[in-house]
mmCIF file of C-alpha atoms in Angstrom:
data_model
loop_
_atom_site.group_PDB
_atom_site.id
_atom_site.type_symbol
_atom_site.label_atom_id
_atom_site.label_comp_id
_atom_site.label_asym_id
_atom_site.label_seq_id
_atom_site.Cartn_x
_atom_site.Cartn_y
_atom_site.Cartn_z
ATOM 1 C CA UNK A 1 0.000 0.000 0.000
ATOM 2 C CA UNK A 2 1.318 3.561 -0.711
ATOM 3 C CA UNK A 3 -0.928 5.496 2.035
ATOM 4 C CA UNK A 4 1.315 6.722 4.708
ATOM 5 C CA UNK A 5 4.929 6.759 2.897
ATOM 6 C CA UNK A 6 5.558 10.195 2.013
ATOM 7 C CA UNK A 7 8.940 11.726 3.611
ATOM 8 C CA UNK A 8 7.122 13.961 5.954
ATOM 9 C CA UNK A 9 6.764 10.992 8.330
ATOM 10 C CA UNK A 10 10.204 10.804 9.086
ATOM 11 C CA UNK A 11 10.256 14.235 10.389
ATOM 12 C CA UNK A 12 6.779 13.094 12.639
ATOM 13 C CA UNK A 13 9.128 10.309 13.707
ATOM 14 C CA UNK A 14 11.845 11.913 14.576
ATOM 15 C CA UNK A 15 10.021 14.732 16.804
ATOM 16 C CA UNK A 16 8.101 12.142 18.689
ATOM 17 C CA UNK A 17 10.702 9.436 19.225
ATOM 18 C CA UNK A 18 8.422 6.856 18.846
ATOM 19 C CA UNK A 19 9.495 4.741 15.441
ATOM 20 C CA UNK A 20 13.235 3.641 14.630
ATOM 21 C CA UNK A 21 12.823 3.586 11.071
ATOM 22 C CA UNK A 22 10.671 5.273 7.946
ATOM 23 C CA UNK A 23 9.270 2.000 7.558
ATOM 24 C CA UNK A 24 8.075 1.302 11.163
ATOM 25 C CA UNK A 25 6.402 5.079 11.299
ATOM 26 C CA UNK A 26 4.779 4.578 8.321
ATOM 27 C CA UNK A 27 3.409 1.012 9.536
ATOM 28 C CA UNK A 28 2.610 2.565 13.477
ATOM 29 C CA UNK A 29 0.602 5.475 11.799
ATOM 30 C CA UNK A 30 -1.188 3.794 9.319
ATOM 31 C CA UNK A 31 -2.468 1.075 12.128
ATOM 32 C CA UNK A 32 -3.462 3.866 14.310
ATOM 33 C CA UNK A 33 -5.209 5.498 11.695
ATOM 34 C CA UNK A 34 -7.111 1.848 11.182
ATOM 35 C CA UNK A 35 -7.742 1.352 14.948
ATOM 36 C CA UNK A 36 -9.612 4.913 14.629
ATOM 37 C CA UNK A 37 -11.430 4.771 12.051
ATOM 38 C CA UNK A 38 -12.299 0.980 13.322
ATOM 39 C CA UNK A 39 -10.951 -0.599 9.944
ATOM 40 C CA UNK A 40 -8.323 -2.818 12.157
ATOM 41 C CA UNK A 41 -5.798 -4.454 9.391
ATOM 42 C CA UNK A 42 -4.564 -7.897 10.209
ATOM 43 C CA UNK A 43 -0.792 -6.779 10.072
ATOM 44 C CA UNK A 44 -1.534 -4.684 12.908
ATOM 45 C CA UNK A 45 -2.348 -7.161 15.432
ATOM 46 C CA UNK A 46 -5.314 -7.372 18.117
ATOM 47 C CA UNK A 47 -7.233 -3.884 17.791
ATOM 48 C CA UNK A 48 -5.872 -2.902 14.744
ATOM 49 C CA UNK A 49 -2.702 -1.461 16.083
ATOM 50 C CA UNK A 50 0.198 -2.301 17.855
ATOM 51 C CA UNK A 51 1.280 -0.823 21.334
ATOM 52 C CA UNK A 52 3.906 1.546 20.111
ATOM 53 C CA UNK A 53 0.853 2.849 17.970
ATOM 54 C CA UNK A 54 -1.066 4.793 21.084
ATOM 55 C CA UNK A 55 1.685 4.667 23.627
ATOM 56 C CA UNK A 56 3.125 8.133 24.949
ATOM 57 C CA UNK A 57 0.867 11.214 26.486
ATOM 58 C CA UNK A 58 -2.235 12.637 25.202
ATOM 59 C CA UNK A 59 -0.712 15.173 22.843
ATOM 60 C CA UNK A 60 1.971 12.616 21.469
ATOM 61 C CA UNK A 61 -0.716 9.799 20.617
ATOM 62 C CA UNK A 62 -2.855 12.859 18.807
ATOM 63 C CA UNK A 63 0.104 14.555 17.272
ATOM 64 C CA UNK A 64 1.022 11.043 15.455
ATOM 65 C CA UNK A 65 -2.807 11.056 14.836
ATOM 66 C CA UNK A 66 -3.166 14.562 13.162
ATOM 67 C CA UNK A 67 0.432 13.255 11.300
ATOM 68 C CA UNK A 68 -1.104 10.240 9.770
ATOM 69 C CA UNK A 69 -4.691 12.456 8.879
ATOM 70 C CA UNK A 70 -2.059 15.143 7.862
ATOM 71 C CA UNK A 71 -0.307 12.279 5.407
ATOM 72 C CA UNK A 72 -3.651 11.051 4.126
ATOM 73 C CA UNK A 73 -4.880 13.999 2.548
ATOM 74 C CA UNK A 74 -1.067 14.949 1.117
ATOM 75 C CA UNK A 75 -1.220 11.432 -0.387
ATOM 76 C CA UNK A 76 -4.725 12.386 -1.970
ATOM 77 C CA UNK A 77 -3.605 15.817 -3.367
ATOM 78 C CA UNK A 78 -0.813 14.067 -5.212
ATOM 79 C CA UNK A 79 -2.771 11.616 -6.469
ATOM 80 C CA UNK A 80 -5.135 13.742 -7.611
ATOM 81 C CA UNK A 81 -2.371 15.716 -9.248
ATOM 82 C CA UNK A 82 -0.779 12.485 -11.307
ATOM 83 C CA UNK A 83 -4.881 11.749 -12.439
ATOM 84 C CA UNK A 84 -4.570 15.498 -14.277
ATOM 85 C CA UNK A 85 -0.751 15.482 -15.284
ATOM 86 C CA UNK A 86 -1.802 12.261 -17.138
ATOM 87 C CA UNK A 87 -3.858 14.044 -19.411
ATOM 88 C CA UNK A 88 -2.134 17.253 -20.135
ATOM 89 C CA UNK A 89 -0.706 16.260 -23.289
ATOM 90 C CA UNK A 90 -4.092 15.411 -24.928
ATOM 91 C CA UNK A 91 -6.019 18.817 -26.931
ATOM 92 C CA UNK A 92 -7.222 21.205 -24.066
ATOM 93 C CA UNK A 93 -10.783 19.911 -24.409
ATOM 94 C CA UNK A 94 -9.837 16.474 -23.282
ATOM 95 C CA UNK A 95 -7.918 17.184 -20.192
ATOM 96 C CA UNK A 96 -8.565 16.411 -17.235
ATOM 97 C CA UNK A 97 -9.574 19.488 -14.708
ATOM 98 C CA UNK A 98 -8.750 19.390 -10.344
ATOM 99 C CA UNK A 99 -11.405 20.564 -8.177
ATOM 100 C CA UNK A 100 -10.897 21.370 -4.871
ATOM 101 C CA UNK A 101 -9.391 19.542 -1.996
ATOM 102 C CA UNK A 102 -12.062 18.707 0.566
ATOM 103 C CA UNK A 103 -10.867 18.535 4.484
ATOM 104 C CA UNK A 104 -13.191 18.406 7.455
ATOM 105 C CA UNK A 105 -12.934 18.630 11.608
ATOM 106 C CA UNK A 106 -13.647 15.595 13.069
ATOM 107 C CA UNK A 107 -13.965 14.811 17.456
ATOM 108 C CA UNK A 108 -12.142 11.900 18.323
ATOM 109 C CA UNK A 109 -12.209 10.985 22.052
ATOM 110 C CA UNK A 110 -9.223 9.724 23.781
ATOM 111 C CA UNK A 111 -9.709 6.385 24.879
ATOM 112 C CA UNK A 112 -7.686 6.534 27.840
ATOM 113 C CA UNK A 113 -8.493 10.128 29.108
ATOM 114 C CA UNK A 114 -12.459 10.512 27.281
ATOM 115 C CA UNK A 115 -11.422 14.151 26.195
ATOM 116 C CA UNK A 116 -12.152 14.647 22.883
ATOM 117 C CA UNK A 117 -10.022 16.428 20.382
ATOM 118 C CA UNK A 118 -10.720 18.360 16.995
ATOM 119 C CA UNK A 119 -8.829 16.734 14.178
ATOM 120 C CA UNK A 120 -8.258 18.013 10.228
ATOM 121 C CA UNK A 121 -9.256 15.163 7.915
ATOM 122 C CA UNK A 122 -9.430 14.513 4.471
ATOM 123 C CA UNK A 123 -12.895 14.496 2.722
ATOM 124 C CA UNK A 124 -13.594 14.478 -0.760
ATOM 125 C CA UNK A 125 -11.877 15.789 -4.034
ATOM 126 C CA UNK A 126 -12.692 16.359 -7.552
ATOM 127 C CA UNK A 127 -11.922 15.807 -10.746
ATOM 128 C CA UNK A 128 -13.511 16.737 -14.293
ATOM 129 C CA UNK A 129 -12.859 13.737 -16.888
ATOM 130 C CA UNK A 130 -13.970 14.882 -20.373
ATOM 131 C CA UNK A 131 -15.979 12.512 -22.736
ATOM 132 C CA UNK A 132 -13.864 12.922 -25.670
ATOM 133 C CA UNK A 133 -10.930 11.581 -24.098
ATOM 134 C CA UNK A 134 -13.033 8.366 -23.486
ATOM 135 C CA UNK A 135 -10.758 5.029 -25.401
ATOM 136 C CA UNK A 136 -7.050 7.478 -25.222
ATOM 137 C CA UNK A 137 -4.773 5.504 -23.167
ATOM 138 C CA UNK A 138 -4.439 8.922 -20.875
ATOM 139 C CA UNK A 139 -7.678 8.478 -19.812
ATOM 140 C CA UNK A 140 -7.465 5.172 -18.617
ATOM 141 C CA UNK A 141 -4.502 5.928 -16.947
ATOM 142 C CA UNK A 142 -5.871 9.058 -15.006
ATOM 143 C CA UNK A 143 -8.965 7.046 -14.195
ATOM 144 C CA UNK A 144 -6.895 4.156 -12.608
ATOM 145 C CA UNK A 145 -5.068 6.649 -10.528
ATOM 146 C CA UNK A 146 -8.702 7.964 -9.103
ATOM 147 C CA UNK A 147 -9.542 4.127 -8.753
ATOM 148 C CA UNK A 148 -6.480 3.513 -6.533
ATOM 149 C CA UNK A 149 -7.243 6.483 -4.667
ATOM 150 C CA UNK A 150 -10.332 5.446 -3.809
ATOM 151 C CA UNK A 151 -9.324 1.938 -2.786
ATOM 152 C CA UNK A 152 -7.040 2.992 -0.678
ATOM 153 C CA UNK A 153 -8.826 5.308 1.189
ATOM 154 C CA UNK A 154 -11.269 2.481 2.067
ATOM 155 C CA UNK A 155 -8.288 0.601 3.260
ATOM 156 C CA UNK A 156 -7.410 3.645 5.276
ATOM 157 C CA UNK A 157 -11.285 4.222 6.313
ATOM 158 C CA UNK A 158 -12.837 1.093 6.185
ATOM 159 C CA UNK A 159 -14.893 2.480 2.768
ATOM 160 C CA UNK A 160 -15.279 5.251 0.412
ATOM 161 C CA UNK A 161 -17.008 6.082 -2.555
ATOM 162 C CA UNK A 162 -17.343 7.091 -6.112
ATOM 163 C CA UNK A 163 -19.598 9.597 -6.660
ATOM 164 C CA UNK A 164 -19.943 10.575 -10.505
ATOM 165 C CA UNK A 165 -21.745 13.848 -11.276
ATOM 166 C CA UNK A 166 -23.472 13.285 -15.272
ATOM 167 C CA UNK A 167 -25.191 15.640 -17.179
ATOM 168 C CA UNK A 168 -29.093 15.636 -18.155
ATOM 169 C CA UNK A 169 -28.173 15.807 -21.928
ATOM 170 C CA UNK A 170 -25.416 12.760 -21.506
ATOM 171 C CA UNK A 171 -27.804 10.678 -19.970
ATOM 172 C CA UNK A 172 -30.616 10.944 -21.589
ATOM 173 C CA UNK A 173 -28.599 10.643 -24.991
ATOM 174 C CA UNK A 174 -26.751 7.260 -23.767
ATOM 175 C CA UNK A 175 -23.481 8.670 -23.780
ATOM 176 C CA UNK A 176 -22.709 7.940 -20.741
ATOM 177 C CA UNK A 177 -22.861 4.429 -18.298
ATOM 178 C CA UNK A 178 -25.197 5.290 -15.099
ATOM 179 C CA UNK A 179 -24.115 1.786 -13.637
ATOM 180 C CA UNK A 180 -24.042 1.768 -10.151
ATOM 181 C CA UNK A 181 -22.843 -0.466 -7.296
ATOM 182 C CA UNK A 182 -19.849 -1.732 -5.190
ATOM 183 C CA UNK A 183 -16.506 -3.521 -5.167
ATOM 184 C CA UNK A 184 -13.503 -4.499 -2.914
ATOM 185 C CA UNK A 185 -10.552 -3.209 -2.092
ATOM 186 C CA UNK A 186 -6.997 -5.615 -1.821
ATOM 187 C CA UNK A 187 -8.202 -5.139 1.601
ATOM 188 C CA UNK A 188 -11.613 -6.095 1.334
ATOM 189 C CA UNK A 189 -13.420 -2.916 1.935
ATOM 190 C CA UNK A 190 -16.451 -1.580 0.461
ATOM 191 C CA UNK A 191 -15.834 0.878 -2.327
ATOM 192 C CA UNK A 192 -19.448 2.200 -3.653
ATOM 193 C CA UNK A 193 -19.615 3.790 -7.291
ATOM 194 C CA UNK A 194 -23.126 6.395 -7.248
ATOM 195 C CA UNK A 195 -24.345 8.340 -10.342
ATOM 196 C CA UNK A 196 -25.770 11.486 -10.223
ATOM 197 C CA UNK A 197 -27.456 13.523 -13.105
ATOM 198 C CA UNK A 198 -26.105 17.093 -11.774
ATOM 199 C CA UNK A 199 -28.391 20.054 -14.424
ATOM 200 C CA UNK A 200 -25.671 22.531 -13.831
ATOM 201 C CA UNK A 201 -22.854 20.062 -15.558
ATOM 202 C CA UNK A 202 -22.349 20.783 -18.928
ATOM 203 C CA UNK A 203 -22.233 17.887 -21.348
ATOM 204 C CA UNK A 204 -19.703 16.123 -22.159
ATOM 205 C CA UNK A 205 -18.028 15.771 -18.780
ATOM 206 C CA UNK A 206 -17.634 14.197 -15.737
ATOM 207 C CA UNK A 207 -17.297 15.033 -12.536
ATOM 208 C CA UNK A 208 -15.462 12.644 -10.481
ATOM 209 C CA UNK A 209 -15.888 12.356 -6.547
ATOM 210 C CA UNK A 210 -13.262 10.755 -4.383
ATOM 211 C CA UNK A 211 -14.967 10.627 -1.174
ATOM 212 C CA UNK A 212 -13.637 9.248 1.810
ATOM 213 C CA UNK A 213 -15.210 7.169 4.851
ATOM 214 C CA UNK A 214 -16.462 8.898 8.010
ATOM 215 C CA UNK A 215 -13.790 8.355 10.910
ATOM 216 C CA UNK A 216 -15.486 6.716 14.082
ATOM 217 C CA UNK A 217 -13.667 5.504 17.067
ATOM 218 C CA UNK A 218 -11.290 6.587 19.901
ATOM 219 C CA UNK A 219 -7.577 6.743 19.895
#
């Protein structure tokens, strides 16, 4: 899995003391980020993350939180960024376009205290896949990237879903598939593909919504 790998962690490792390699912080954030959000992965052991995961005071167990949150939503903004850069070299009409970035508050208690804390989160982001580039290799490649995205934010979250914004004209002219439903991450998490016909999209686009599950749980 790539969630969790960027460099930044080192330097969240370092500060709290906690990890003695890249590869261990990336592994003890991404299992507390699982225990959270009550998606426990098997490599994490009983709970869905190791000791070393939660050990430490209050403000070190929800500084390595907001780091792993933090490292979530960087990992979605350059993912979303590889999706368009995949398409720039097609005609300007059949490029991909980035919407925004999507980041919410969330309370999570702390298990060990019940004080709750306000954490930054990733939500949702966009992206606008024109019709015409429909068959080009660069759109299959930008929509795989948006696919991996997706699954691994259900890996991260337990699930997450598609949510594709069609126009009125597209449908109702076939142009587009309105095919709904759900498949599996490698992790075996639900990821759920909805359509919407949205009257204020123009036709001939797409608009592509990575959305990410709600976090539940206590640290």
């Amino acid at each position: 899995m790539k969630k969790l790998q960027l460099t930044v962690l080192a330097c969240a490792a370092t500060l709290l003391g906690g990890c003695a390699s890249l590869q261990e912080a990336s592994s003890s954030l991404s299992c507390m980020l699982s225990r959270v959000t009550n998606s426990a992965d098997p490599g994490c052991g009983p709970g869905g993350g190791p000791a070393t995961a939660v050990s430490g005071s209050q403000n070190e167990r929800f500084a390595r939180l907001q780091a792993a949150l933090d490292q979530e939503t960087q990992q979605a903004q350059s993912m979303q960024a590889q999706a368009v850069q995949a398409m720039q070299k097609l005609p300007a009409k059949q490029r991909a376009v980035a919407g925004p970035v999507q980041t919410r508050t969330v309370s999570i208690a702390d298990g060990q205290s019940g004080q709750a804390h306000q954490m930054r989160s990733f939500s949702a982001l966009t992206v606008e896949m024109p019709l015409a580039a429909k068959g080009r290799k660069e759109y299959t490649q930008a929509m795989n990237v948006l696919k991996e995205l997706a699954n691994e934010l259900a890996d991260n979250r337990g699930s997450s879903s598609i949510v594709v914004d069609q126009s009125d004209e597209d449908v109702r002219a076939g142009r587009v598939n309105t095919a709904t439903g759900t498949t599996q991450s490698k992790g075996g998490k639900p990821v759920t593909v909805i359509k919407k016909i949205d009257t204020g999209l123009p036709a001939g686009v797409e608009r592509y919504t990575i959305e990410a599950g709600e976090i539940r749980g206590k640290l």
